[in-house]
XYZ file of C-alpha atoms in Angstrom:
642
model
C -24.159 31.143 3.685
C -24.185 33.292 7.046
C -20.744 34.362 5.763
C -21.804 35.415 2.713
C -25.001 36.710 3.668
C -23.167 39.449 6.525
C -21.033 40.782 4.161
C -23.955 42.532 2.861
C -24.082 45.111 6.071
C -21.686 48.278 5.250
C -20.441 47.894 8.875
C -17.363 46.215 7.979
C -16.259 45.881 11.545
C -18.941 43.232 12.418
C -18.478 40.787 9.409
C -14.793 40.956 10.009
C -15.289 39.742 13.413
C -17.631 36.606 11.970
C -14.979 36.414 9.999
C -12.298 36.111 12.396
C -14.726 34.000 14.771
C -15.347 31.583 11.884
C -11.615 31.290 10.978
C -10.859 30.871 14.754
C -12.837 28.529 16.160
C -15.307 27.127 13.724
C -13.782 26.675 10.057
C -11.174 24.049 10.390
C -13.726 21.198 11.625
C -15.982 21.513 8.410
C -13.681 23.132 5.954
C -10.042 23.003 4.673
C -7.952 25.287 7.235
C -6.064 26.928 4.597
C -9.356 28.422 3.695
C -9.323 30.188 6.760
C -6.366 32.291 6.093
C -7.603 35.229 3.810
C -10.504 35.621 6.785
C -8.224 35.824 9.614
C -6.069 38.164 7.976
C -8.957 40.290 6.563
C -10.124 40.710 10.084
C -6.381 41.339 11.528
C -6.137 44.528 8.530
C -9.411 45.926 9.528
C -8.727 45.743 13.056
C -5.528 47.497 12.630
C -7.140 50.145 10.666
C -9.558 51.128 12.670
C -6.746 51.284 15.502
C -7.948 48.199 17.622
C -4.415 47.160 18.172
C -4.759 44.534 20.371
C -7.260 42.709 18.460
C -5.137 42.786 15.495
C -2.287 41.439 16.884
C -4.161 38.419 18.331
C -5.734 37.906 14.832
C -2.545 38.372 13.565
C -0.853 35.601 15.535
C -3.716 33.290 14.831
C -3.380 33.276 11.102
C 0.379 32.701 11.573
C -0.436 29.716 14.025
C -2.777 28.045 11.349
C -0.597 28.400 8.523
C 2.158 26.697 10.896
C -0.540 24.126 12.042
C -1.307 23.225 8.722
C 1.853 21.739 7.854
C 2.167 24.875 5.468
C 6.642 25.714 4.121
C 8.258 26.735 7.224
C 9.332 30.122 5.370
C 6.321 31.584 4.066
C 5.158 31.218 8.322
C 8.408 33.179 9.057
C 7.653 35.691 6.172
C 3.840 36.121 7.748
C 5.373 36.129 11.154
C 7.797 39.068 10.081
C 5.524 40.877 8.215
C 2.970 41.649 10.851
C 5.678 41.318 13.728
C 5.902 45.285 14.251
C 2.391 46.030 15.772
C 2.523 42.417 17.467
C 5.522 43.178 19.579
C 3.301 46.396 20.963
C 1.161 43.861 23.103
C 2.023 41.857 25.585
C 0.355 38.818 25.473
C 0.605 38.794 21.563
C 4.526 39.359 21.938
C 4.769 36.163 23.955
C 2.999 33.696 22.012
C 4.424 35.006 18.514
C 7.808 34.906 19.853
C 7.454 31.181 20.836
C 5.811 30.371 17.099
C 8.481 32.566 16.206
C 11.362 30.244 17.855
C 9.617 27.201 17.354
C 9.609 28.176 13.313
C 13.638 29.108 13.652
C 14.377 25.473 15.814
C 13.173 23.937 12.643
C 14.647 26.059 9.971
C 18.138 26.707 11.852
C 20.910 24.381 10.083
C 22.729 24.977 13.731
C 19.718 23.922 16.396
C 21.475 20.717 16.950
C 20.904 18.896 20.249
C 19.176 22.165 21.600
C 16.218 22.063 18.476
C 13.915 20.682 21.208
C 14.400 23.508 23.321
C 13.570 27.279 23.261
C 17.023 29.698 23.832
C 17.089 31.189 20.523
C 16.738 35.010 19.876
C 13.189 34.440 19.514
C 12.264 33.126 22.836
C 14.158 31.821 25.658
C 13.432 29.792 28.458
C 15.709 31.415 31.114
C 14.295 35.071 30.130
C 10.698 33.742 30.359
C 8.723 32.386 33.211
C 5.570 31.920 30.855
C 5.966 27.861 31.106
C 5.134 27.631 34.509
C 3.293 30.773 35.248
C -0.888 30.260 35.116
C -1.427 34.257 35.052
C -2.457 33.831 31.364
C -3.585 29.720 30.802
C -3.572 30.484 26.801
C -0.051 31.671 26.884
C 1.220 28.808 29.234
C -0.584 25.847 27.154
C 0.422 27.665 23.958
C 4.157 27.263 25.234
C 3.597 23.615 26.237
C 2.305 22.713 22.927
C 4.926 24.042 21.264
C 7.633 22.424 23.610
C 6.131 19.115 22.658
C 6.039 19.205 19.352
C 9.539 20.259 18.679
C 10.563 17.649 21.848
C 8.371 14.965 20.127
C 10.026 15.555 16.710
C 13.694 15.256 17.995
C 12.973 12.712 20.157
C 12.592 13.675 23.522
C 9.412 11.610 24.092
C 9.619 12.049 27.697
C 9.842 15.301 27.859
C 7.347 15.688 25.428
C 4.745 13.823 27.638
C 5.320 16.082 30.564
C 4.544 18.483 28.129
C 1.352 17.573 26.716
C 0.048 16.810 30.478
C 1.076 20.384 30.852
C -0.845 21.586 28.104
C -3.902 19.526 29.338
C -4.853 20.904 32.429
C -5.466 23.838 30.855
C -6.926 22.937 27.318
C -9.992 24.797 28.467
C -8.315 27.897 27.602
C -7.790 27.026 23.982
C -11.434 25.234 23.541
C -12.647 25.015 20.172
C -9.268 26.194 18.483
C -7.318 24.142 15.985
C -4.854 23.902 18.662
C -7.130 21.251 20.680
C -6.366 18.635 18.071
C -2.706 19.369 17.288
C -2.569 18.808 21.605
C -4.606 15.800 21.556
C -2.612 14.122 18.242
C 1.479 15.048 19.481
C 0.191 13.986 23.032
C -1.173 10.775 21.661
C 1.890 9.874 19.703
C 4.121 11.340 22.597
C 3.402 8.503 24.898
C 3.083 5.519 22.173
C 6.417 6.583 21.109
C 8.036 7.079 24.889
C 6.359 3.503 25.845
C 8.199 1.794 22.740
C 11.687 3.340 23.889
C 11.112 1.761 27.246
C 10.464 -1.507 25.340
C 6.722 -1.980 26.682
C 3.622 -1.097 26.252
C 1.314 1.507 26.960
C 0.066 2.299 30.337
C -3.304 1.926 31.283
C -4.286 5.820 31.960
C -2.306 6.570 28.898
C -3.889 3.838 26.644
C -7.132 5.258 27.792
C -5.748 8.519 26.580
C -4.470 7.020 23.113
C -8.324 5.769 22.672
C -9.820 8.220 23.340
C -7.587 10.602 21.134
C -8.404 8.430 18.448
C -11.859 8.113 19.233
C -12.322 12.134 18.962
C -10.416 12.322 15.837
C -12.549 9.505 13.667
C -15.493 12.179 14.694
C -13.809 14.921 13.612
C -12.671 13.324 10.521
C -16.277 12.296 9.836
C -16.851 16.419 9.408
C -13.586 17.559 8.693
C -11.495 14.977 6.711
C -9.441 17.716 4.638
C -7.904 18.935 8.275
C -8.558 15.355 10.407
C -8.583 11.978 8.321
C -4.615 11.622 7.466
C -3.908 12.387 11.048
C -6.522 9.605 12.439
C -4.914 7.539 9.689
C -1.028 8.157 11.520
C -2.813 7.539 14.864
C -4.152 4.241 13.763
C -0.803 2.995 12.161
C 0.688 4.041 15.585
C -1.411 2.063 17.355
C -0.468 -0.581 15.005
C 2.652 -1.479 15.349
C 2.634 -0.427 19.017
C 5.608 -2.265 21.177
C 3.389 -5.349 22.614
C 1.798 -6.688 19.778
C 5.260 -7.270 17.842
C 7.190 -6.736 15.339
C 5.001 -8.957 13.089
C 2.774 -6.454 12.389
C 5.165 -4.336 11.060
C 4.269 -4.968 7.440
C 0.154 -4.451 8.492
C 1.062 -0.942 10.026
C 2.906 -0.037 6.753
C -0.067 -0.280 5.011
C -1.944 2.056 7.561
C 0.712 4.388 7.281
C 1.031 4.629 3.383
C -2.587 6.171 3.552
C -1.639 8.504 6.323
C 1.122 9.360 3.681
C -1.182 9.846 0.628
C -3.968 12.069 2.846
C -1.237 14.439 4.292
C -0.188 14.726 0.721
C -3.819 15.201 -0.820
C -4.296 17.699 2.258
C -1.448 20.116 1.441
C 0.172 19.281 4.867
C 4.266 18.652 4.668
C 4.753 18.389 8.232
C 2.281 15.762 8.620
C 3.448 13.865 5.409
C 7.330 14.174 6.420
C 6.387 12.804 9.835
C 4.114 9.677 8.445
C 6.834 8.647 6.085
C 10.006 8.711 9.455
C 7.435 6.486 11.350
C 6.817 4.119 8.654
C 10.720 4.118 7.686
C 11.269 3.051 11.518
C 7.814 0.955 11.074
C 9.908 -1.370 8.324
C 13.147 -0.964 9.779
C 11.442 -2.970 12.524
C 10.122 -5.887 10.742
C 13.326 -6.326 8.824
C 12.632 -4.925 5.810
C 15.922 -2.611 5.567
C 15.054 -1.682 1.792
C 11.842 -0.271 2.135
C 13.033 1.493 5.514
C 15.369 2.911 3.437
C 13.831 4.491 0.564
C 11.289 5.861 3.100
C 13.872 7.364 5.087
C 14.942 9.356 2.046
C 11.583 10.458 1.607
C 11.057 11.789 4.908
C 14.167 13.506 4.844
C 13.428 15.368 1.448
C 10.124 15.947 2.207
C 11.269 17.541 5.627
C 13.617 19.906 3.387
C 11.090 20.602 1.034
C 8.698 21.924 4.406
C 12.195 23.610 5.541
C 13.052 21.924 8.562
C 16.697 21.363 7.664
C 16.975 20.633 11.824
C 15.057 18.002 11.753
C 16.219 16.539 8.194
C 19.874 16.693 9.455
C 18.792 15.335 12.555
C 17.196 12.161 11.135
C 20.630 11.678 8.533
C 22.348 12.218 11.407
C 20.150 9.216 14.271
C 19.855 7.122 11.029
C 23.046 6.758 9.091
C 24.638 4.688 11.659
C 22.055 1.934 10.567
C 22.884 1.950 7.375
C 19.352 2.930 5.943
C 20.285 6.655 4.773
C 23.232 8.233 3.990
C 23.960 11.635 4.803
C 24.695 13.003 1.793
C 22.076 15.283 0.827
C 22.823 17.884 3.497
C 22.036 20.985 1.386
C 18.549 22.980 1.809
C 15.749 22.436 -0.767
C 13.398 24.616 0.635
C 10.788 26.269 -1.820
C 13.095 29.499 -1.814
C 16.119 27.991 -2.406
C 17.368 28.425 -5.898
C 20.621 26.825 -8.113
C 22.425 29.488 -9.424
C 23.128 28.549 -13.435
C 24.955 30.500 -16.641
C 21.657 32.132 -17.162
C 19.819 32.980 -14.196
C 18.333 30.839 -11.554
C 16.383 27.642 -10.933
C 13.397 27.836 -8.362
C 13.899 24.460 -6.776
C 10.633 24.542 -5.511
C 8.956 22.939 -9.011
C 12.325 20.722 -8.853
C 11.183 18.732 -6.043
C 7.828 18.521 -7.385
C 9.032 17.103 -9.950
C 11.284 14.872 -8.135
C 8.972 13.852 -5.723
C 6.123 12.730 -8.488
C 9.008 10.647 -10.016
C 9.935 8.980 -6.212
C 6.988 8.151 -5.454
C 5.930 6.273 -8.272
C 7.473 2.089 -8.380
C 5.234 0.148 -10.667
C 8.027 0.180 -14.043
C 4.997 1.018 -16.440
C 3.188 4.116 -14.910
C 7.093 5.051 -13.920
C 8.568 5.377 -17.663
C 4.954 7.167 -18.899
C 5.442 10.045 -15.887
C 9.376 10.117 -16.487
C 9.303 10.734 -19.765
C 6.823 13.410 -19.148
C 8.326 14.865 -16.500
C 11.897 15.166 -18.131
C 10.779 16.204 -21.446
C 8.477 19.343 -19.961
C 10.956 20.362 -17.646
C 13.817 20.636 -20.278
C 11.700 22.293 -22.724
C 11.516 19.508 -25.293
C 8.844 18.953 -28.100
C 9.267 15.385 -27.996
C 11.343 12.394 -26.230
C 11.746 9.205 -25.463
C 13.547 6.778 -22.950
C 15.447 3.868 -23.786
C 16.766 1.318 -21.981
C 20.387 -0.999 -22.103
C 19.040 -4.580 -22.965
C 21.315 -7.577 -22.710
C 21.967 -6.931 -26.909
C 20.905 -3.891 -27.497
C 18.898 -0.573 -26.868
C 15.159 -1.088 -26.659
C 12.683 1.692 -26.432
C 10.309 1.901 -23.495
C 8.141 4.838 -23.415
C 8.410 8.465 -25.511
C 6.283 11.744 -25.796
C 5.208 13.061 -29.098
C 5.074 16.389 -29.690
C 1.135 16.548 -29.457
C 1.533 15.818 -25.884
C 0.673 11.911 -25.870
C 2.713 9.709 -23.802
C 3.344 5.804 -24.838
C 4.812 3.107 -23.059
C 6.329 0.653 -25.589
C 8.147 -1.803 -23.328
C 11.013 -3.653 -25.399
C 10.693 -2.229 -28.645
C 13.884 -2.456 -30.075
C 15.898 1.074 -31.365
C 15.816 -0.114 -35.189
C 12.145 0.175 -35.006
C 11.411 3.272 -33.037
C 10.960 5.801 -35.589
C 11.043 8.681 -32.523
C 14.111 8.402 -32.368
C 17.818 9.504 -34.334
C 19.006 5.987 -34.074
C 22.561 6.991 -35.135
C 22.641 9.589 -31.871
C 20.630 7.119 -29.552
C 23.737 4.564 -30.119
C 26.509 7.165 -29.789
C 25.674 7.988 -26.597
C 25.435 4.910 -25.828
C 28.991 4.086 -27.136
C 30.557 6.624 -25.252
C 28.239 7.595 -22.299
C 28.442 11.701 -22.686
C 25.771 13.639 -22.865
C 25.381 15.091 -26.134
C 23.700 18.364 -26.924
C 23.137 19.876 -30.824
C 22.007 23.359 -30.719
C 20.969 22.796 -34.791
C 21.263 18.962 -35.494
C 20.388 19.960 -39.508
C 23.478 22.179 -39.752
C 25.821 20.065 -37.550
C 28.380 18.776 -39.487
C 28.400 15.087 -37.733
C 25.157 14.280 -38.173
C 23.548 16.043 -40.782
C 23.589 13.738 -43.607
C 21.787 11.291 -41.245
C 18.376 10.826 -42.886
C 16.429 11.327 -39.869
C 18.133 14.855 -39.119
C 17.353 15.731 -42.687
C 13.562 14.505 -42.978
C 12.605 15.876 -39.890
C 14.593 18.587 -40.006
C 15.534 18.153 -36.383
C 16.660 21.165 -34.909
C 17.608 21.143 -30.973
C 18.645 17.086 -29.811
C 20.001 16.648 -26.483
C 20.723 12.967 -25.369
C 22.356 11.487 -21.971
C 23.178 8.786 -20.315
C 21.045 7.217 -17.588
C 23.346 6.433 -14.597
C 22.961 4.854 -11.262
C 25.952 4.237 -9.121
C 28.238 4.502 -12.063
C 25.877 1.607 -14.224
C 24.849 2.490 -17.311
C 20.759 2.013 -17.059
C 19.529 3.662 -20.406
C 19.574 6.768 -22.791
C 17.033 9.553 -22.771
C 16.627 11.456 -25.750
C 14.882 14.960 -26.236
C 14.146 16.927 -29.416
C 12.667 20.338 -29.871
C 12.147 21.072 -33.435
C 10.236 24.592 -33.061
C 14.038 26.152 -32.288
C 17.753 25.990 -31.933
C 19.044 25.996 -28.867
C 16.522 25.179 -26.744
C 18.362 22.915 -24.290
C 20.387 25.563 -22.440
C 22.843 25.227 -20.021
C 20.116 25.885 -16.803
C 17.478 23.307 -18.634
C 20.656 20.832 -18.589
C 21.284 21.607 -14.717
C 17.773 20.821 -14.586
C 17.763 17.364 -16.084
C 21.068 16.375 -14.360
C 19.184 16.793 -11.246
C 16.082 15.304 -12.487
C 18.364 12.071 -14.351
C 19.784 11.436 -10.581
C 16.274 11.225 -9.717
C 15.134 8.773 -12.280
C 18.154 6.959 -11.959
C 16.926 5.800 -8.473
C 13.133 5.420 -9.713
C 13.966 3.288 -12.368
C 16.282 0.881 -9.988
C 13.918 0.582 -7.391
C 11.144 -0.032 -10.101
C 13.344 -2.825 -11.778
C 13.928 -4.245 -8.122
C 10.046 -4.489 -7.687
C 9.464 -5.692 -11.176
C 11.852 -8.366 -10.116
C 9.872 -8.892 -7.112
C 6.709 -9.103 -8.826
C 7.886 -11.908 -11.496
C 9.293 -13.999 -8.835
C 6.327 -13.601 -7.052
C 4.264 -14.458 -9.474
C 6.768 -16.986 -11.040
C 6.385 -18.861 -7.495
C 2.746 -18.499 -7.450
C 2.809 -20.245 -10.813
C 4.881 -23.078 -9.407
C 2.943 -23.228 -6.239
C -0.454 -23.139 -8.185
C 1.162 -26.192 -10.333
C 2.489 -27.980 -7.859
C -1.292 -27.702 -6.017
C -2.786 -28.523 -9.211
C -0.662 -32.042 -9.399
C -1.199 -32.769 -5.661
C -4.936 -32.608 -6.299
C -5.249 -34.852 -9.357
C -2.398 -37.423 -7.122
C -4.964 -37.386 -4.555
C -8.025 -37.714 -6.933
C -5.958 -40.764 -8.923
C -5.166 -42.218 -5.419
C -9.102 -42.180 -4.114
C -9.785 -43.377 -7.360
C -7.829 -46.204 -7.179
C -8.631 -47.083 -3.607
C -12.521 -46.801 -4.706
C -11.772 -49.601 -7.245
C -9.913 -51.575 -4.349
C -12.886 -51.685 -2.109
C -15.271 -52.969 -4.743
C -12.648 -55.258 -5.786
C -12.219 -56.704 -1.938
C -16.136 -56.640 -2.032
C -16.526 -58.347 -4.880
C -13.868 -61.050 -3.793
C -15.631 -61.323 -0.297
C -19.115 -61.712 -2.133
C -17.770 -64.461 -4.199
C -15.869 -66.159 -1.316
C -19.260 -66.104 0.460
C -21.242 -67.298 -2.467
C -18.842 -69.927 -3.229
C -19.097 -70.615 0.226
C -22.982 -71.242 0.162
C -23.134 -72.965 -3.009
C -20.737 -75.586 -1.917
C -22.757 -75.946 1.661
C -25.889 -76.390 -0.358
C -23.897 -78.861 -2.654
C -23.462 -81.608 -0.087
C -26.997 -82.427 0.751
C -28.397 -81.619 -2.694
C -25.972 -84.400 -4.092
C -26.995 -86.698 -1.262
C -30.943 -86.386 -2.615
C -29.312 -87.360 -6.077
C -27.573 -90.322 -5.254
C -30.630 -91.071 -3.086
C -33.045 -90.313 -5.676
C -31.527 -92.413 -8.190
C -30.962 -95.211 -6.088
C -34.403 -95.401 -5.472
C -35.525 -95.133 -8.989
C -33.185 -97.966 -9.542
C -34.748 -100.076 -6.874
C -37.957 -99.187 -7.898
C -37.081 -100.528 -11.555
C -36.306 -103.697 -9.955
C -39.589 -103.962 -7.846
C -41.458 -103.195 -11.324
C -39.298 -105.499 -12.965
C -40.340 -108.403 -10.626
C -43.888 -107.148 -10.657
C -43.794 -107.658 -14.713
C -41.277 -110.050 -15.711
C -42.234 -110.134 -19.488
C -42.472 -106.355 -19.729
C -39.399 -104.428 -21.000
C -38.764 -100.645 -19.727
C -39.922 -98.346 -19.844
C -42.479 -99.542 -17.289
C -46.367 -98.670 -16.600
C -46.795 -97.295 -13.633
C -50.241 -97.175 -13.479
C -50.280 -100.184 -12.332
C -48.714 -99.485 -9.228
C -50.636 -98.085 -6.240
C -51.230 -94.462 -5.505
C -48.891 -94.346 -2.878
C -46.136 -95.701 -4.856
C -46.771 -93.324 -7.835
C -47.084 -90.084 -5.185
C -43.391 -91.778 -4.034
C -42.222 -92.195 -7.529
C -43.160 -88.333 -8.774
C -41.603 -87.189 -5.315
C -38.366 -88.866 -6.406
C -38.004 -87.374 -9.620
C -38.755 -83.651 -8.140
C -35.851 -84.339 -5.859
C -33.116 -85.287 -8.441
C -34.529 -82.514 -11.063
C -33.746 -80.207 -7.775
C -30.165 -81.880 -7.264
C -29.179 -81.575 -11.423
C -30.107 -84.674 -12.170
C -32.056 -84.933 -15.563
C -35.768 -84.747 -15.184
C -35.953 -88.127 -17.880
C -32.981 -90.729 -18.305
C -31.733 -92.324 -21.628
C -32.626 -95.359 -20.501
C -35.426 -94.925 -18.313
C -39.036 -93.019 -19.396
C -41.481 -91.747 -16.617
C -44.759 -90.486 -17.621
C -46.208 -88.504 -15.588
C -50.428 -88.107 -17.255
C -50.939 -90.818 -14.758
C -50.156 -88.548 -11.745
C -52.859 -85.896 -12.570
């Protein structure tokens, strides 16, 4: 609001020096640096026109050290550098510093820097003309210099070199306080000594661990404020710290994570430099936990992504450290910088929107979202109405995903050709046949294929259609129509897709490969999960049946016991039977003696009370043992008793 608000005064002098102050010290840790660009150079032109010279040319230099901070395509710095490079070469301390941006720009651009990329003794800038490096006369200049040297010696791999630099560029931070410079110092310094402590094979010291933190610690602030400029490199930092040489090799795989987010804020941010730099460390990341596949296809990544920012140095470098271990192959040596362009029958291709293109294809591996951005990637940059992509089955062509001419992309995985109706089946399978690409500038008035009822019901127009190859195996068919006019696939739209069908070629390999990852995966899963499942009904079958066991052997043990008892108790009960009886017996006798002319059963009453008392006690005791309370033979009444 202050901005906007000062720009009211007609004094244009003072509101391009808010400007400049804004854009130089204050923007970047609130606001995306790039939006401090247009200020800086507003404030540079009105300086200059009003003849302040000096001013200018430090303004100047400062929106050419931002853009190169920012990860921004090494040529458009050089173009800004050149463009303003006349009135900075009238000031001294201006000359200095833009010669060493200048250099550093040209180490990274030059095809030819080789060993020496790290160094400055180009045209630009060179160390045995210059005393700057060591002098203190101007601190700005001299930790300018040193911030510079360790960034190119940290990206070429002169780690130790690069730490003496950044302690260099420390002790006098003070004079660049504020600037965007402070974290650029703070980040390469940081990474500088992780990276020289894992080529001595140990870890951190302890004054530069407490450096590391603390690095990290400032940049999760300035993140908090300034995550546009900030958050992907606290992300790098943290995936550094990661994988750092003492706690293994294990955590390889936990650091790739950490550094696949680095990868995707660089990206969001604008920043090549940063992204290109996050992908190397988490190629060498994977290469270090084994994982030579993965190490690989990041490898490529960093490398074209280093072209596309226009450090061909540093992409040739890291063919060049890399190839020997069989993760990248130096191949791709040519430059793919946004300016470059592929000269074709008519005209030129800017390979800038190219390697857009080829990038959003790389970067995508799930197979599904792959085919729906292929086919809409292929089919807009070759000018086509329609398409669609097919793949080789094991019997025949199915169709995977196509783009109708309203735009909408479909992915129809396994459809077979007979019933895609996008599609001139006849065409689809004679490419197929013969693996040629095939290209009909009027498909309704070519003589092969006209009377195909497809050409004529449609009346199909332009048709190009070519194989999909990788490494010489036949992978699919993609087929392209543009029915608004003839000859619509040129011969610079084909250069185009013959660059972009390399491109897919790869996509869709390394998409199959993960597919075929995922379904074993998830096939063993399956098992696993089945196998679990079984286990746990074994075990609940096997506590079942030892639950019945134990109440069996109690059961057993109760009846052992209660046999036991009963046949303890037995014994004396059958004694008071055979007693009992016997008495009643004698009794009988006594009775029968007592009445001779009486016939059982007897009348007790006549016997005393004592006897009677005996006689009821008796037949008590053999009720008690079984015996029968009356016999057959015998009848005891017992009225008498009560």
């Amino acid at each position: 609001m202050a901005l906007r608000l000062q720009h009211r005064y007609p004094d244009e002098l003072i509101w391009r020096r808010a400007d400049y102050i804004w854009g130089t010290f204050l923007g970047h840790w609130s606001r995306p640096i790039q939006e401090t660009f247009p200020l800086i150079h507003g404030a540079s032109q009105a300086r200059l026109n009003l003849g302040e010279t000096f001013n200018a040319a430090f303004c100047a230099f400062t929106e050419s050290a931002w853009r190169f901070l920012s990860g921004e395509v090494l040529s458009f710095v050089a173009e800004n550098i050149e463009s303003q490079n006349d009135f900075v070469e009238k000031i001294d301390g201006a000359r200095s510093i833009q010669r060493m941006l200048w250099q550093t720009v040209e180490n990274l651009t030059s095809p030819v820097a080789g060993e020496r990329a790290h160094t400055f003794d180009g045209p630009r800038f060179d160390d045995a003309k210059a005393t700057i490096g060591a002098a203190d006369s101007d601190k700005t200049s001299a930790c300018i210099y040193h911030i510079l040297r360790l960034y190119l010696s940290y990206l070429f791999g002169a780690y130790n070199e690069a730490v003496h630099h950044a302690v260099e560029a420390e002790k006098r931070v003070e004079s660049i306080v504020s600037m965007p410079l402070v974290p650029f110092l703070k980040q390469f310094g940081a990474l500088a000594r992780i990276a020289a402590a894992r080529a001595r094979g140990d870890d951190l010291s302890i004054a530069d661990a407490v450096r590391v933190r603390r690095a990290v610690g400032s940049f999760r602030k300035w993140a908090a404020f300034g995550p546009a400029n900030y958050a992907h490199r606290l992300a790098l930092l943290e995936a550094e710290m990661a994988r750092r040489p003492a706690r293994g090799s294990t955590h390889g795989f936990a650091a790739l994570d950490l550094y696949e987010r680095a990868i995707s804020l660089a990206r969001a941010a604008g920043s090549l430099a940063d992204e290109a730099l996050a992908l190397e460390l988490a190629a060498e990341s994977a290469a270090g936990a084994g994982d030579k596949s993965v190490a690989s296809a990041l490898f490529d990544r960093a490398v074209f992504t280093y072209r596309k920012w226009g450090a061909r140095s540093k992409a040739d470098a890291l063919v060049r450290s890399k190839s020997e271990y069989g993760l990248i192959s130096p191949r791709e040596t040519r430059d793919v910088g946004p300016k470059s362009e592929v000269s074709g029958a008519h005209g030129s291709l800017d390979m800038a929107s190219l390697m857009k293109a080829s990038a959003a294809m790389a970067e995508e591996i799930v197979m599904d979202r792959l085919l729906g951005r292929l086919i809409e990637i292929l089919a807009e940059n070759a000018g086509a109405e329609s398409g669609a992509l097919l793949f080789a089955g094991v019997h025949d062509l199915t169709l995977e995903a196509e783009r109708g001419a309203n735009g909408v992309v479909q992915v129809r995985r396994a459809t077979p050709v007979a019933q895609a109706d996008s599609v001139c089946e006849s065409i689809v399978r004679y490419v197929a046949r013969t693996q040629e690409l095939l290209v009909l500038d009027d498909a309704v008035g070519d003589g092969r294929f006209r009377a195909i009822p497809y050409i004529q019901n449609r009346s199909v127009r332009s048709v190009l259609c070519m194989p999909i190859k990788h490494q010489g195996k036949f992978l699919g068919v993609l087929y392209l129509e543009n029915n608004l006019v003839a000859r619509a696939f040129t011969s610079e739209r084909r250069q185009v897709l013959d660059l972009l069908a390399a491109q897919a070629a790869v996509s869709l390999e390394n998409a199959r490969v993960y597919e075929t990852l995922e379904e074993r995966v998830a096939a063993r899963t399956k098992e696993l999960r089945h196998s679990n499942d079984e286990l746990a009904s074994t075990l609940a079958r096997l506590r079942e049946a030892q639950q019945q066991l134990i109440t069996q052997e109690k059961l057993a043990s109760l009846g052992a016991l209660t046999s036991g008892i009963a046949h303890e108790i037995k014994n004396p009960l059958n004694f008071v039977n055979n007693f009992s009886e016997l008495s009643i017996e004698l009794l009988d006798e006594l009775l029968a003696g007592m009445e001779p002319d009486t016939k059982p059963p007897f009348q007790r009453t006549k016997l005393p009370i004592h006897w009677r008392i005996f006689v009821s006690t008796l037949g008590r005791f053999k009720n008690m043992a079984g015996g029968p309370m009356e016999s057959s033979d015998r009848c005891w009444t017992m009225p008498a008793l009560r």
